[in-house]
Amino acid sequence: MLSPSIRFYWHTLFALLALPRITSAQNDPSSCTDLANLHLENTTILSSTYISGTANVTTPGSCQSQALVSNSLCRVQFIINTTSTSTVHAEAWLPDTWYGRYLGLGNGGLNGCIDYTNLDYGTSLHFATIASDGGHDGNTGLPFLNNPEVISDFSFRALHASTLIGKQLVEEFYGRPHDTAYYLGCSTGGRQGMQAALKFPEDFDGIVAGAPAVNTNFLEGWATMLGKLVGAPDPTGTPGFIPPELWDSVAEEVLRQCDALDGVEDGIITEPDECVFRPEALICEDGDEGGCLTKEQVEVVRSVYQPMYGGSGMGELLSPRFDPGAEADGGAQRWLSGSFDPLIVDWYRFAILNDSTYDFENFSMDTVMLGASINPGDIETFSGNLSAFKARGGKFLTYHGRRDQLIPSGSSKCTYDLISRTLALSRSSMDTFYRLFLVPGMNHCIGGPGSMLFGQMGAVSNALNNSDSNVLLAMVKWVEGDVGPDVVRGIGFGSAGEVIMRSHCRYPMRSMWDEGKREFECVV
């Protein structure tokens, strides 16, 4: 049995593929500082600093004050003027030892925060790694107010602009262009990866996009309607309001009813779509002393686990349902607390309605449809036309936790099916360029009781540094070796700290327990 210390165990990438083309910066600080004199279109290089060994560096903006640098590298900070009213701040981290690989990074939520965690992670794996603030600073949507160009940067342009400039910095520093270009992101970062494939198919050879926040207008609308259902903006006096402690009771009952559907009771619901939850089991009866629900609360719970329909005939599926099992994570209270989450508030106030005083009292499906019709910055990101990306040989690997408390995992199924229908592709044809891995027991992007570490974000997720257990390295193997991953092997930890490994299946295959082998297998 593997020790938990495996989480911090590192191998070299030489074991992954045939020896890559390696370039060394020769530890020459002058080759780094000289980049400050480089003139690039619409770009100002603020600084270029050589960092020797492990260090903590100060960071600009309001998101954080320091960042870890684990390996010697050249750090370049720059600004790109995307229009007369919009600007992108970005950084390029260029490691001393480079394997010819470029890595672009995305953002999260509505934030304008440079992803320093994955800048460090990417350079630790010898990628020249570039990240931006998405076109604004901070964790709120306030910069969107009456600023459509800032929204466009956030939606798609910041990543593309920083990629164009980043690749030029890489070539200037190493004396040759990159061999292959990759992308890594989750949530909003996953959506940005999908936008890159749709709008700029030449930017990346391989894209790893976790829990993509695609179909964004209806995703935001679904979350808002869910909040309203449970009592937002003020649940006081709402008969159906369910306080957090009662959601704990709901979570226990969901698990009791649906845990064994995959063949084993292990505290994980492998396929939430098969869970037909009956909240009536929790109706209060005479003598109950807590942990039960009123009839009004039962109806609210039942509605929480329903998809959102709308459109002209109210019969169009706009968003899949909240996944049964996801309510067990405390983060689900962002949608279920009876208050509207700040992300939702900011999006509708500053991006959709341009009204900073909007109070949501009259929010309805009409507001949802209005947001979809406005589609600020073409944020929607829900097209199946990846034909150009596929034709140029691009590879797309996406994953989604089945216990995602923020974005229904059914969204990734819908996206896969949309692409398959749009391009008229069979499963085997989809496998040539697009693979979806559903991860039982994983929360939003990471976390949860499942085997949820597979190199998807930060060094902490890199439990086993090989292509079977690391989605970024699996993408490298797919692009450079033409061998796509059949499964993604994740690592988790039991209550006693024991290592639990599980192979996550590519959709539409399903994960089922084999009692004879005492393990999960992927079945058609």
XYZ file of C-alpha atoms in Angstrom:
524
model
C 0.000 0.000 0.000
C 1.292 3.447 -0.905
C 2.121 5.906 1.865
C 0.278 9.251 1.980
C 3.662 10.878 1.501
C 3.261 9.911 -2.147
C 1.459 13.220 -2.540
C 4.811 14.934 -2.510
C 6.781 12.437 -4.544
C 8.270 13.663 -7.798
C 9.738 11.828 -10.727
C 11.232 13.424 -13.836
C 9.339 13.816 -17.072
C 11.934 11.675 -18.837
C 9.928 8.625 -17.800
C 6.873 10.025 -19.544
C 7.925 10.095 -23.173
C 10.920 9.871 -25.410
C 13.491 12.467 -24.369
C 12.068 15.957 -25.063
C 14.080 18.719 -26.678
C 15.590 20.454 -23.657
C 16.769 24.029 -23.570
C 18.677 25.480 -20.641
C 18.810 29.168 -19.806
C 22.337 28.575 -18.438
C 21.428 30.409 -15.185
C 22.280 33.696 -16.913
C 20.373 36.520 -15.212
C 21.249 38.944 -18.008
C 19.250 36.989 -20.589
C 16.279 37.528 -18.324
C 16.777 41.196 -17.507
C 17.341 41.955 -21.208
C 13.685 41.069 -21.836
C 12.737 44.370 -20.226
C 14.013 46.081 -23.376
C 11.847 44.014 -25.695
C 9.226 45.902 -27.724
C 6.035 43.950 -28.434
C 2.784 45.184 -29.956
C 0.462 46.957 -27.492
C 2.582 45.602 -24.646
C 4.608 47.161 -21.855
C 7.075 44.966 -19.990
C 7.027 46.156 -16.394
C 9.904 44.021 -15.140
C 11.995 40.962 -15.915
C 13.686 39.438 -12.887
C 15.802 36.346 -12.480
C 14.891 34.316 -9.383
C 17.458 31.792 -8.182
C 16.115 28.808 -6.261
C 13.144 28.734 -3.927
C 11.768 32.123 -2.927
C 8.637 34.047 -2.002
C 7.995 36.981 -4.316
C 5.681 39.948 -3.936
C 2.693 40.093 -6.245
C 0.752 43.016 -7.718
C -2.973 43.570 -7.431
C -5.408 42.922 -4.618
C -5.748 39.123 -4.775
C -2.670 38.164 -2.751
C 0.561 39.724 -1.544
C 3.094 36.909 -2.051
C 3.645 33.835 -4.218
C 5.957 30.840 -3.977
C 8.613 30.203 -6.602
C 9.958 26.669 -6.231
C 12.561 26.611 -9.018
C 15.016 28.988 -10.648
C 13.355 30.978 -13.391
C 12.935 34.265 -15.196
C 9.825 36.164 -14.084
C 8.405 38.627 -16.606
C 5.569 40.980 -15.662
C 3.781 42.791 -18.487
C 0.678 44.710 -19.505
C -1.264 44.309 -22.762
C -3.585 47.074 -23.962
C -6.365 45.063 -25.590
C -8.431 48.169 -26.466
C -8.414 51.844 -25.514
C -10.534 50.990 -22.459
C -9.205 47.562 -21.417
C -5.904 46.229 -20.147
C -4.586 42.792 -19.223
C -1.869 42.240 -16.609
C 0.077 39.009 -17.054
C 3.186 37.142 -16.006
C 5.487 34.700 -17.780
C 7.539 32.316 -15.644
C 10.358 30.839 -17.714
C 12.229 28.000 -15.989
C 15.970 27.445 -16.339
C 15.401 23.953 -17.722
C 12.706 23.971 -20.403
C 11.281 21.026 -22.294
C 9.965 23.063 -25.213
C 6.428 23.185 -23.824
C 4.248 26.268 -23.401
C 1.484 26.311 -20.762
C -1.320 28.875 -20.548
C -3.489 29.247 -17.451
C -6.971 30.573 -16.752
C -8.878 32.186 -13.891
C -11.694 31.278 -11.488
C -15.112 32.642 -10.550
C -15.414 36.254 -11.674
C -11.957 36.983 -10.381
C -9.160 38.938 -11.948
C -6.424 37.031 -10.131
C -3.220 35.717 -11.666
C -2.953 31.983 -10.939
C 0.341 31.921 -9.058
C -0.222 28.412 -7.705
C -0.245 26.936 -11.185
C 2.519 29.239 -12.437
C 4.696 27.522 -9.860
C 3.270 24.099 -10.685
C 3.781 24.468 -14.432
C 7.372 25.658 -14.134
C 8.113 22.830 -11.695
C 7.240 20.496 -14.577
C 9.492 22.503 -16.927
C 6.738 24.267 -18.874
C 7.187 27.916 -19.787
C 4.045 29.077 -18.006
C 1.959 32.214 -18.573
C -1.049 33.531 -16.633
C -3.097 36.737 -16.677
C -5.605 38.553 -14.494
C -8.337 38.081 -17.102
C -8.484 41.810 -17.753
C -9.346 43.177 -14.318
C -8.072 43.114 -10.734
C -9.744 41.571 -7.724
C -12.422 39.062 -6.743
C -15.521 41.030 -7.684
C -17.402 41.849 -10.861
C -17.449 45.587 -10.206
C -14.971 46.318 -13.058
C -17.594 44.982 -15.502
C -20.000 47.856 -14.773
C -20.501 49.781 -18.022
C -17.249 48.271 -19.346
C -18.112 45.838 -22.164
C -14.480 45.565 -23.290
C -13.445 44.411 -19.819
C -16.128 41.706 -20.026
C -14.778 40.633 -23.424
C -11.303 40.331 -21.934
C -12.692 38.170 -19.147
C -14.753 36.085 -21.551
C -12.064 35.218 -24.092
C -9.635 37.955 -25.125
C -7.263 38.101 -22.152
C -6.216 34.484 -22.589
C -5.689 34.875 -26.327
C -3.754 38.142 -26.026
C -1.502 36.837 -23.261
C -0.883 33.673 -25.284
C 0.277 35.641 -28.336
C 2.637 37.776 -26.258
C 3.692 34.871 -24.051
C 4.833 32.815 -27.008
C 6.957 35.723 -28.252
C 8.586 36.068 -24.831
C 9.346 32.349 -24.796
C 11.026 32.495 -28.201
C 13.055 35.554 -27.273
C 14.259 34.089 -23.977
C 15.122 30.571 -25.134
C 16.240 31.459 -28.642
C 13.689 29.203 -30.308
C 9.894 28.858 -30.467
C 7.966 26.392 -28.365
C 7.395 22.864 -29.676
C 3.910 22.329 -28.221
C 1.386 24.532 -26.428
C -0.925 23.428 -23.622
C -3.632 24.945 -21.452
C -4.714 24.135 -17.890
C -7.746 25.542 -16.078
C -10.844 24.660 -14.067
C -14.293 26.220 -13.551
C -14.047 29.658 -15.191
C -10.648 28.434 -16.339
C -12.368 25.431 -17.903
C -14.747 27.754 -19.743
C -11.820 29.851 -20.958
C -10.206 26.690 -22.302
C -13.360 25.881 -24.236
C -13.503 29.449 -25.591
C -9.905 29.066 -26.775
C -10.776 25.885 -28.674
C -13.838 27.530 -30.235
C -12.453 30.984 -31.074
C -8.692 30.501 -31.385
C -8.110 26.853 -32.324
C -4.451 27.497 -33.219
C -3.507 28.764 -29.744
C -3.134 25.385 -28.022
C -2.301 21.844 -29.109
C -3.776 20.347 -25.953
C -6.368 21.761 -23.549
C -7.138 20.425 -20.058
C -10.391 22.042 -18.923
C -11.955 20.939 -15.642
C -15.580 21.502 -14.590
C -16.066 24.089 -17.356
C -18.490 26.875 -16.474
C -19.969 26.680 -19.980
C -23.511 27.560 -21.009
C -22.675 30.424 -18.691
C -25.806 32.545 -19.000
C -28.063 29.686 -18.001
C -25.602 28.425 -15.381
C -25.767 31.816 -13.654
C -29.531 31.846 -14.089
C -29.888 28.338 -12.653
C -27.839 29.241 -9.577
C -29.932 32.367 -9.031
C -33.237 30.544 -9.428
C -31.948 27.864 -7.044
C -31.172 30.557 -4.490
C -34.624 32.056 -4.918
C -36.210 28.607 -4.512
C -34.649 28.160 -1.067
C -35.638 31.647 0.117
C -33.183 34.234 -1.205
C -32.756 37.115 -0.922
C -34.259 36.888 2.585
C -35.452 33.490 3.854
C -37.037 34.970 6.997
C -40.544 33.608 7.299
C -40.193 31.366 4.235
C -41.977 28.071 5.135
C -39.751 25.955 2.924
C -36.404 27.387 4.045
C -33.911 24.701 5.045
C -31.179 25.729 7.517
C -27.662 24.220 7.140
C -28.150 21.606 9.878
C -31.157 20.185 8.033
C -29.143 19.970 4.831
C -26.886 17.617 6.800
C -29.910 15.391 7.365
C -30.779 15.589 3.662
C -27.210 14.607 2.750
C -27.341 11.566 5.025
C -30.630 10.431 3.511
C -29.415 10.965 -0.075
C -26.434 8.757 0.673
C -28.612 6.142 2.374
C -30.880 5.892 -0.656
C -28.286 6.095 -3.444
C -24.843 5.020 -2.217
C -25.250 1.358 -3.195
C -26.456 2.004 -6.748
C -22.945 1.358 -8.107
C -22.664 -2.001 -6.312
C -20.862 -0.996 -3.115
C -21.545 1.217 -0.115
C -18.491 3.436 0.203
C -19.869 6.893 0.960
C -19.727 7.901 -2.714
C -22.525 8.183 -5.282
C -20.826 7.176 -8.522
C -23.673 8.135 -10.876
C -25.879 10.886 -9.404
C -28.113 10.786 -12.493
C -29.339 7.361 -11.346
C -30.285 8.672 -7.922
C -34.061 9.158 -7.745
C -34.126 10.749 -4.335
C -37.327 10.567 -2.274
C -37.270 13.421 0.249
C -40.593 12.163 1.676
C -38.493 9.812 3.781
C -37.592 12.812 5.924
C -41.133 14.128 6.597
C -41.605 14.874 10.274
C -43.872 12.545 12.193
C -45.211 12.658 15.738
C -42.419 12.167 18.193
C -39.580 13.324 15.875
C -37.096 15.480 17.749
C -35.249 17.052 14.845
C -33.516 16.134 11.625
C -36.815 15.930 9.760
C -38.562 18.143 7.211
C -41.960 19.791 6.983
C -44.070 19.171 3.900
C -43.079 22.593 2.579
C -39.403 21.789 3.043
C -39.820 18.438 1.316
C -41.226 20.188 -1.750
C -38.305 22.611 -1.801
C -35.808 19.742 -1.589
C -37.607 17.917 -4.383
C -37.397 21.030 -6.570
C -33.683 21.534 -5.829
C -32.953 18.241 -7.582
C -34.868 19.155 -10.734
C -33.351 20.515 -13.976
C -34.182 24.036 -15.104
C -36.429 24.283 -18.146
C -37.446 27.390 -20.052
C -37.516 28.894 -23.506
C -40.562 29.922 -25.532
C -42.495 26.771 -24.702
C -40.866 26.299 -21.281
C -39.814 22.834 -22.433
C -36.181 23.498 -23.342
C -33.538 22.085 -20.997
C -31.547 25.127 -19.907
C -29.508 23.562 -17.120
C -29.120 20.065 -15.663
C -30.011 19.515 -12.036
C -28.024 19.913 -8.845
C -26.219 16.598 -8.298
C -27.583 14.482 -5.441
C -24.681 14.084 -3.026
C -23.232 17.540 -3.669
C -25.319 19.012 -0.850
C -22.974 17.199 1.582
C -20.207 19.705 0.908
C -20.344 22.918 2.900
C -19.595 24.888 -0.251
C -23.079 24.031 -1.517
C -24.363 26.666 0.890
C -23.258 29.248 -1.648
C -26.409 28.302 -3.540
C -28.556 26.841 -0.724
C -28.120 29.283 2.170
C -31.113 31.489 1.395
C -28.826 34.341 0.318
C -27.622 35.120 -3.170
C -23.931 34.417 -3.626
C -21.787 37.521 -4.370
C -20.742 35.986 -7.695
C -24.371 35.902 -8.819
C -25.102 39.365 -7.474
C -22.098 40.886 -9.221
C -22.782 39.187 -12.535
C -26.357 40.380 -12.836
C -25.750 43.833 -11.386
C -22.567 44.714 -13.253
C -22.515 42.582 -16.418
C -26.176 42.036 -17.323
C -28.258 44.899 -15.943
C -25.629 47.624 -15.357
C -27.528 48.483 -12.182
C -25.468 48.420 -8.983
C -28.625 48.740 -6.813
C -30.583 45.796 -8.258
C -32.105 43.895 -5.284
C -33.292 40.623 -6.960
C -36.776 40.856 -5.443
C -38.337 40.474 -8.891
C -35.794 38.074 -10.357
C -37.548 35.502 -12.553
C -37.109 33.307 -15.608
C -37.646 36.453 -17.642
C -34.431 37.829 -16.102
C -32.622 34.593 -16.927
C -33.727 34.799 -20.556
C -32.755 38.479 -20.693
C -29.239 37.596 -19.562
C -29.025 34.931 -22.245
C -30.165 37.365 -24.926
C -27.600 39.988 -23.866
C -24.819 37.382 -23.612
C -22.198 39.961 -22.554
C -18.784 39.417 -24.097
C -20.131 36.299 -25.839
C -19.709 34.619 -22.457
C -22.157 31.799 -23.299
C -19.513 29.281 -24.434
C -21.940 26.600 -25.527
C -21.265 25.580 -29.100
C -20.545 22.121 -30.393
C -18.584 23.364 -33.385
C -15.028 22.334 -32.522
C -14.393 21.385 -36.149
C -11.445 23.767 -36.625
C -9.789 22.632 -33.393
C -10.278 18.978 -34.343
C -9.049 19.528 -37.920
C -5.769 21.072 -36.786
C -5.106 18.045 -34.533
C -6.043 19.662 -31.215
C -6.760 17.481 -28.181
C -9.272 18.351 -25.458
C -9.386 16.592 -22.075
C -12.083 17.593 -19.634
C -13.081 16.270 -16.217
C -15.887 16.956 -13.771
C -16.529 15.893 -10.170
C -19.825 14.094 -9.611
C -20.087 15.861 -6.220
C -19.571 19.327 -7.684
C -21.412 21.713 -5.405
C -21.242 24.693 -7.779
C -21.579 23.458 -11.376
C -23.768 20.414 -12.107
C -21.662 17.614 -13.558
C -24.465 16.983 -16.030
C -23.303 20.167 -17.747
C -20.198 18.364 -18.992
C -22.313 15.490 -20.267
C -24.481 17.973 -22.144
C -21.400 19.592 -23.671
C -20.002 16.237 -24.814
C -23.333 15.280 -26.373
C -23.654 18.699 -28.044
C -20.246 18.323 -29.708
C -21.016 14.757 -30.758
C -24.327 15.827 -32.349
C -22.959 18.979 -33.962
C -20.036 17.202 -35.608
C -21.964 13.935 -36.177
C -19.273 11.922 -34.400
C -19.490 8.473 -32.867
C -17.916 7.707 -29.499
C -14.770 6.351 -31.141
C -14.491 9.453 -33.321
C -14.947 11.714 -30.296
C -12.166 9.801 -28.565
C -9.705 10.923 -31.232
C -9.759 14.507 -29.937
C -12.209 14.981 -27.034
C -12.409 12.958 -23.835
C -14.528 13.574 -20.743
C -13.722 11.933 -17.397
C -16.363 11.975 -14.658
C -14.911 11.744 -11.151
C -17.124 10.183 -8.451
C -16.883 11.799 -5.039
C -14.990 14.895 -6.217
C -16.188 18.397 -5.390
C -15.697 21.469 -7.559
C -12.333 21.007 -9.314
C -10.748 19.270 -6.299
C -11.618 17.977 -2.826
C -14.263 15.573 -1.587
C -14.197 11.951 -0.416
C -13.332 10.481 -3.827
C -9.988 9.764 -5.466
C -9.693 13.364 -6.531
C -5.979 14.027 -6.958
C -4.727 13.605 -10.513
C -2.460 16.539 -11.260
C -5.272 18.899 -12.196
C -4.308 21.978 -10.196
C -1.192 22.763 -8.226
C 1.580 20.588 -6.870
C -0.693 19.332 -4.085
C -2.793 17.532 -6.719
C 0.241 15.861 -8.283
C 0.133 12.719 -6.154
C 1.789 10.532 -8.811
C 3.855 12.338 -11.397
C 3.091 10.149 -14.409
C 0.692 10.205 -17.328
C -1.684 7.656 -15.781
C -2.311 9.787 -12.711
C -1.743 13.335 -13.945
C -4.085 14.865 -16.527
C -1.553 17.458 -17.673
C 1.062 14.803 -18.355
C -1.629 12.615 -19.936
C -2.297 15.478 -22.319
C 1.417 15.731 -23.132
C 1.456 12.029 -23.939
C -1.650 12.399 -26.094
C -0.319 15.371 -28.079
C 3.303 14.280 -28.410
C 2.868 10.514 -28.422
C -0.602 10.205 -29.955
C -1.701 8.011 -27.052
C -4.868 9.288 -25.385
C -5.787 8.315 -21.825
C -8.280 5.464 -21.475
C -8.795 6.273 -17.796
C -7.592 8.875 -15.339
C -6.251 7.259 -12.205
C -7.002 9.352 -9.149
C -5.736 9.146 -5.606
C -7.664 9.889 -2.438
C -7.339 9.153 1.241
C -9.568 7.221 3.598
C -10.572 8.171 7.113
C -7.460 6.484 8.504
C -5.152 8.147 5.984
C -4.950 5.098 3.734
C -4.398 5.672 0.042
C -7.402 4.929 -2.181
C -6.748 4.703 -5.921
C -9.532 4.562 -8.488
C -9.668 4.648 -12.261
C -12.072 7.290 -13.544
C -13.845 6.346 -16.753
C -14.163 8.350 -19.926
C -17.714 9.182 -20.850
C -20.001 7.566 -21.923
C -18.493 4.534 -20.171
C -19.703 3.934 -16.612
C -17.904 2.979 -13.422
C -19.286 -0.143 -11.725
C -18.068 -2.192 -8.789
C -16.755 -5.686 -9.546
C -17.245 -7.670 -6.356
C -14.994 -10.489 -7.527
C -12.059 -8.199 -8.277
C -12.944 -5.833 -5.414
C -12.470 -2.794 -7.610
C -14.338 -0.453 -9.944
C -14.289 -1.171 -13.663
C -15.325 0.869 -16.676
C -18.229 -0.649 -18.575
C -20.134 0.420 -21.675
